[in-house]
Amino acid sequence: DTAVSQTPKYLVTQMGNDKSIKCEQNLGHDTMYWYKQDSKKFLKIMFSYNNKELIINETVPNRFSPKSPDKAHLNLHINSLELGDSAVYFCASSQVGMSSGNTIYFGEGSWLTVV
Amino acid sequence: TQLLEQSPQFLSIQEGENLTVYCNSSSVFSSLQWYRQEPGEGPVLLVTVVTGGEVKKLKRLTFQFGDARKDSSLHITAAQPGDTGLYLCAGYSWGKFQFGAGTQVVVTP
């Protein structure tokens, strides 16, 4: 069983469209994250939720809206997609909130290409 | 501006050779983690180092945290093709882990 699973794995869409990426974790963790990895492999945190509550919200355009219906799910909705949104988006989870000794478990990534 | 600089960006070696990758910053971290990411997969945690000067070994991999907790190194002895991947360091500060851009390691048979 995949610990952190996200769908779709690949997504090609046109500029201006709205799309969602879904994420589920079966590890029983309280905290979930969304990261963005750009073409230079730089991995940057976007959002963090702890028990459905938003904890970390980095400087991300408000076209990106995370939603956590329960602590096992964290979905990412993106409005009015732009070319610069093309990247790999990783969902992740950890046992407790982000702390110095935590292990972050990543999903396999969702490869978004905006054309 | 990236908080963590990793070097080299790319490293290609033959099986059996040794390699070292570096993670440097001007900031002090409470802890530092190393991850390996394989193509089409998410990063997987290899180790967490917490104490300045700490050395941890994981089979053929040796991780060291700098005395000042600003830098770290990863040394692989007798590299194997299975060691191929993107090695990412992540430092913990200001309530979150900040990642470097990674070192792509390719080990050819």
Short mmCIF file of C-alpha atoms in Angstrom, two decimals:
data_model
loop_
_atom_site.label_atom_id
_atom_site.label_comp_id
_atom_site.label_asym_id
_atom_site.label_seq_id
_atom_site.Cartn_x
_atom_site.Cartn_y
_atom_site.Cartn_z
CA ASP A 1 0.00 0.00 0.00
CA THR A 2 1.29 3.42 -0.94
CA ALA A 3 1.74 5.57 2.17
CA VAL A 4 1.17 8.94 0.47
CA SER A 5 -0.70 8.74 -2.81
CA GLN A 6 -1.54 11.58 -5.13
CA THR A 7 -3.49 11.79 -8.36
CA PRO A 8 -3.10 12.41 -11.17
CA LYS A 9 0.56 11.56 -11.70
CA TYR A 10 0.67 13.41 -15.01
CA LEU A 11 -1.43 16.38 -16.07
CA VAL A 12 -1.16 18.42 -19.26
CA THR A 13 -3.53 21.35 -19.52
CA GLN A 14 -3.95 24.68 -21.26
CA MET A 15 -3.31 28.10 -19.80
CA GLY A 16 -6.31 29.55 -18.03
CA ASN A 17 -7.77 26.21 -17.00
CA ASP A 18 -8.57 25.19 -13.44
CA LYS A 19 -7.24 21.87 -12.16
CA SER A 20 -7.03 19.89 -8.92
CA ILE A 21 -4.54 17.42 -7.51
CA LYS A 22 -5.70 15.03 -4.83
CA CYS A 23 -3.64 13.56 -2.01
CA GLU A 24 -4.31 10.91 0.59
CA GLN A 25 -2.10 9.43 3.30
CA ASN A 26 -2.74 6.18 5.16
CA LEU A 27 -0.01 6.65 7.76
CA GLY A 28 -2.27 8.17 10.40
CA HIS A 29 -0.21 11.37 10.36
CA ASP A 30 -1.58 14.66 11.64
CA THR A 31 0.29 16.95 9.28
CA MET A 32 0.25 17.17 5.48
CA TYR A 33 2.10 19.39 3.05
CA TRP A 34 2.28 20.53 -0.54
CA TYR A 35 5.68 21.15 -2.09
CA LYS A 36 6.58 22.44 -5.54
CA GLN A 37 9.71 21.22 -7.34
CA ASP A 38 10.75 23.36 -10.27
CA SER A 39 12.76 22.42 -13.34
CA LYS A 40 16.00 23.04 -11.43
CA LYS A 41 14.92 20.48 -8.81
CA PHE A 42 14.48 23.14 -6.14
CA LEU A 43 11.91 21.84 -3.65
CA LYS A 44 9.89 24.55 -1.95
CA ILE A 45 7.13 24.22 0.62
CA MET A 46 3.81 25.78 -0.33
CA PHE A 47 1.37 24.81 2.42
CA SER A 48 1.19 22.81 5.61
CA TYR A 49 -1.95 21.58 7.36
CA ASN A 50 -2.15 20.10 10.85
CA ASN A 51 -5.39 18.28 11.59
CA LYS A 52 -7.21 20.17 8.83
CA GLU A 53 -5.89 23.54 10.05
CA LEU A 54 -3.63 25.67 7.86
CA ILE A 55 -0.25 26.09 9.58
CA ILE A 56 2.17 27.20 6.88
CA ASN A 57 1.20 29.33 3.91
CA GLU A 58 4.25 30.44 1.99
CA THR A 59 4.19 33.23 -0.54
CA VAL A 60 2.01 31.43 -3.05
CA PRO A 61 -0.38 33.12 -5.50
CA ASN A 62 -3.96 32.95 -4.26
CA ARG A 63 -4.81 31.02 -7.42
CA PHE A 64 -3.56 28.06 -5.36
CA SER A 65 -6.08 26.91 -2.78
CA PRO A 66 -5.50 23.85 -0.59
CA LYS A 67 -8.41 22.02 0.98
CA SER A 68 -8.28 19.46 3.75
CA PRO A 69 -11.60 17.66 4.25
CA ASP A 70 -10.02 15.48 6.94
CA LYS A 71 -6.53 14.89 8.29
CA ALA A 72 -5.87 12.07 5.80
CA HIS A 73 -6.56 14.21 2.74
CA LEU A 74 -5.09 17.41 1.38
CA ASN A 75 -6.11 18.51 -2.09
CA LEU A 76 -4.66 21.33 -4.15
CA HIS A 77 -6.80 23.37 -6.50
CA ILE A 78 -5.21 25.74 -8.98
CA ASN A 79 -7.22 28.40 -10.80
CA SER A 80 -6.32 30.16 -14.03
CA LEU A 81 -3.22 28.10 -14.69
CA GLU A 82 -0.14 29.89 -16.02
CA LEU A 83 2.91 28.60 -17.88
CA GLY A 84 5.05 29.20 -14.79
CA ASP A 85 2.93 26.76 -12.81
CA SER A 86 4.50 23.89 -14.72
CA ALA A 87 6.36 21.83 -12.12
CA VAL A 88 6.19 18.66 -10.09
CA TYR A 89 3.91 19.01 -7.08
CA PHE A 90 4.60 16.75 -4.13
CA CYS A 91 2.20 15.94 -1.36
CA ALA A 92 3.81 14.86 1.92
CA SER A 93 2.94 14.02 5.50
CA SER A 94 4.60 13.75 8.89
CA GLN A 95 3.68 12.35 12.30
CA VAL A 96 3.40 15.71 14.01
CA GLY A 97 3.89 19.27 12.89
CA MET A 98 7.14 20.20 11.22
CA SER A 99 9.89 19.90 13.82
CA SER A 100 13.61 19.36 13.70
CA GLY A 101 13.51 15.58 14.11
CA ASN A 102 10.54 14.77 11.92
CA THR A 103 10.51 12.44 8.95
CA ILE A 104 8.58 13.79 6.01
CA TYR A 105 7.04 11.15 3.76
CA PHE A 106 6.58 12.25 0.17
CA GLY A 107 4.19 11.04 -2.47
CA GLU A 108 5.38 10.19 -5.96
CA GLY A 109 4.62 13.63 -7.33
CA SER A 110 2.19 15.07 -9.85
CA TRP A 111 3.83 16.34 -13.02
CA LEU A 112 1.91 19.39 -14.20
CA THR A 113 2.58 20.83 -17.65
CA VAL A 114 0.78 23.99 -18.69
CA VAL A 115 0.76 24.66 -22.44
CA THR B 1 17.76 33.19 -3.03
CA GLN B 2 18.34 29.68 -1.77
CA LEU B 3 19.20 29.20 1.87
CA LEU B 4 21.12 26.00 1.18
CA GLU B 5 23.69 25.60 -1.58
CA GLN B 6 24.57 22.13 -2.72
CA SER B 7 27.68 21.21 -4.68
CA PRO B 8 28.43 19.90 -7.12
CA GLN B 9 25.18 20.18 -9.04
CA PHE B 10 26.00 17.06 -11.03
CA LEU B 11 28.41 14.19 -10.45
CA SER B 12 29.07 11.23 -12.72
CA ILE B 13 31.37 8.47 -11.53
CA GLN B 14 32.23 4.84 -12.21
CA GLU B 15 31.08 2.02 -10.01
CA GLY B 16 33.53 1.46 -7.16
CA GLU B 17 34.67 5.08 -6.88
CA ASN B 18 34.08 7.29 -3.86
CA LEU B 19 32.21 10.58 -3.91
CA THR B 20 31.37 13.46 -1.61
CA VAL B 21 28.57 15.99 -1.95
CA TYR B 22 28.29 19.16 0.08
CA CYS B 23 25.52 21.25 1.57
CA ASN B 24 26.44 24.76 2.72
CA SER B 25 24.69 27.72 4.25
CA SER B 26 25.40 30.89 6.18
CA SER B 27 22.51 30.02 8.50
CA VAL B 28 22.53 27.79 11.57
CA PHE B 29 20.14 24.86 11.57
CA SER B 30 18.60 22.92 14.45
CA SER B 31 18.94 19.81 12.36
CA LEU B 32 19.76 18.78 8.84
CA GLN B 33 18.35 15.98 6.77
CA TRP B 34 19.52 14.19 3.63
CA TYR B 35 17.06 12.72 1.15
CA ARG B 36 17.52 10.70 -2.03
CA GLN B 37 15.08 11.15 -4.89
CA GLU B 38 14.92 8.69 -7.78
CA PRO B 39 13.38 9.56 -11.17
CA GLY B 40 9.61 9.68 -11.04
CA GLU B 41 9.55 9.30 -7.26
CA GLY B 42 9.36 11.53 -4.22
CA PRO B 43 12.35 12.17 -1.93
CA VAL B 44 13.05 9.51 0.70
CA LEU B 45 14.73 10.37 3.99
CA LEU B 46 18.21 8.90 4.49
CA VAL B 47 19.32 10.49 7.75
CA THR B 48 18.77 13.31 10.24
CA VAL B 49 21.74 14.92 12.00
CA VAL B 50 21.19 17.14 15.00
CA THR B 51 24.41 17.78 16.91
CA GLY B 52 27.30 19.90 15.59
CA GLY B 53 30.13 17.60 14.48
CA GLU B 54 27.84 14.57 14.42
CA VAL B 55 28.77 11.73 12.09
CA LYS B 56 26.27 9.07 11.06
CA LYS B 57 26.87 6.03 8.91
CA LEU B 58 24.34 4.17 6.83
CA LYS B 59 26.12 1.22 5.20
CA ARG B 60 28.41 2.85 2.60
CA LEU B 61 27.06 6.36 3.24
CA THR B 62 28.66 8.66 5.80
CA PHE B 63 26.96 11.89 6.82
CA GLN B 64 28.60 14.69 8.77
CA PHE B 65 27.08 17.80 10.31
CA GLY B 66 29.44 20.75 10.56
CA ASP B 67 30.60 21.88 14.00
CA ALA B 68 28.74 25.18 13.59
CA ARG B 69 25.62 23.43 12.24
CA LYS B 70 25.76 25.44 9.03
CA ASP B 71 26.94 22.75 6.63
CA SER B 72 26.95 19.05 5.99
CA SER B 73 28.56 16.48 3.75
CA LEU B 74 27.57 13.11 2.39
CA HIS B 75 30.30 10.65 1.46
CA ILE B 76 29.62 7.45 -0.47
CA THR B 77 32.25 4.74 -0.46
CA ALA B 78 32.54 2.31 -3.37
CA ALA B 79 29.52 3.72 -5.18
CA GLN B 80 27.12 1.35 -6.89
CA PRO B 81 24.64 1.97 -9.73
CA GLY B 82 21.86 1.76 -7.14
CA ASP B 83 23.24 4.93 -5.54
CA THR B 84 22.18 6.91 -8.61
CA GLY B 85 19.72 9.64 -7.71
CA LEU B 86 19.19 13.24 -6.69
CA TYR B 87 20.56 13.90 -3.21
CA LEU B 88 18.80 16.71 -1.38
CA CYS B 89 19.75 18.31 1.90
CA ALA B 90 17.17 20.08 4.05
CA GLY B 91 17.95 22.32 7.01
CA TYR B 92 15.45 23.03 9.80
CA SER B 93 15.03 26.64 10.83
CA TRP B 94 12.19 29.08 11.42
CA GLY B 95 9.74 26.22 11.92
CA LYS B 96 10.26 24.45 8.63
CA PHE B 97 12.68 22.48 6.52
CA GLN B 98 14.30 24.40 3.67
CA PHE B 99 15.67 22.31 0.84
CA GLY B 100 18.72 22.73 -1.33
CA ALA B 101 18.49 22.25 -5.10
CA GLY B 102 20.19 18.88 -4.93
CA THR B 103 23.16 17.06 -6.39
CA GLN B 104 22.41 14.67 -9.23
CA VAL B 105 24.63 11.60 -8.86
CA VAL B 106 25.03 9.09 -11.68
CA VAL B 107 26.98 5.89 -11.05
CA THR B 108 27.77 3.90 -14.18
CA PRO B 109 28.65 0.19 -14.16
#
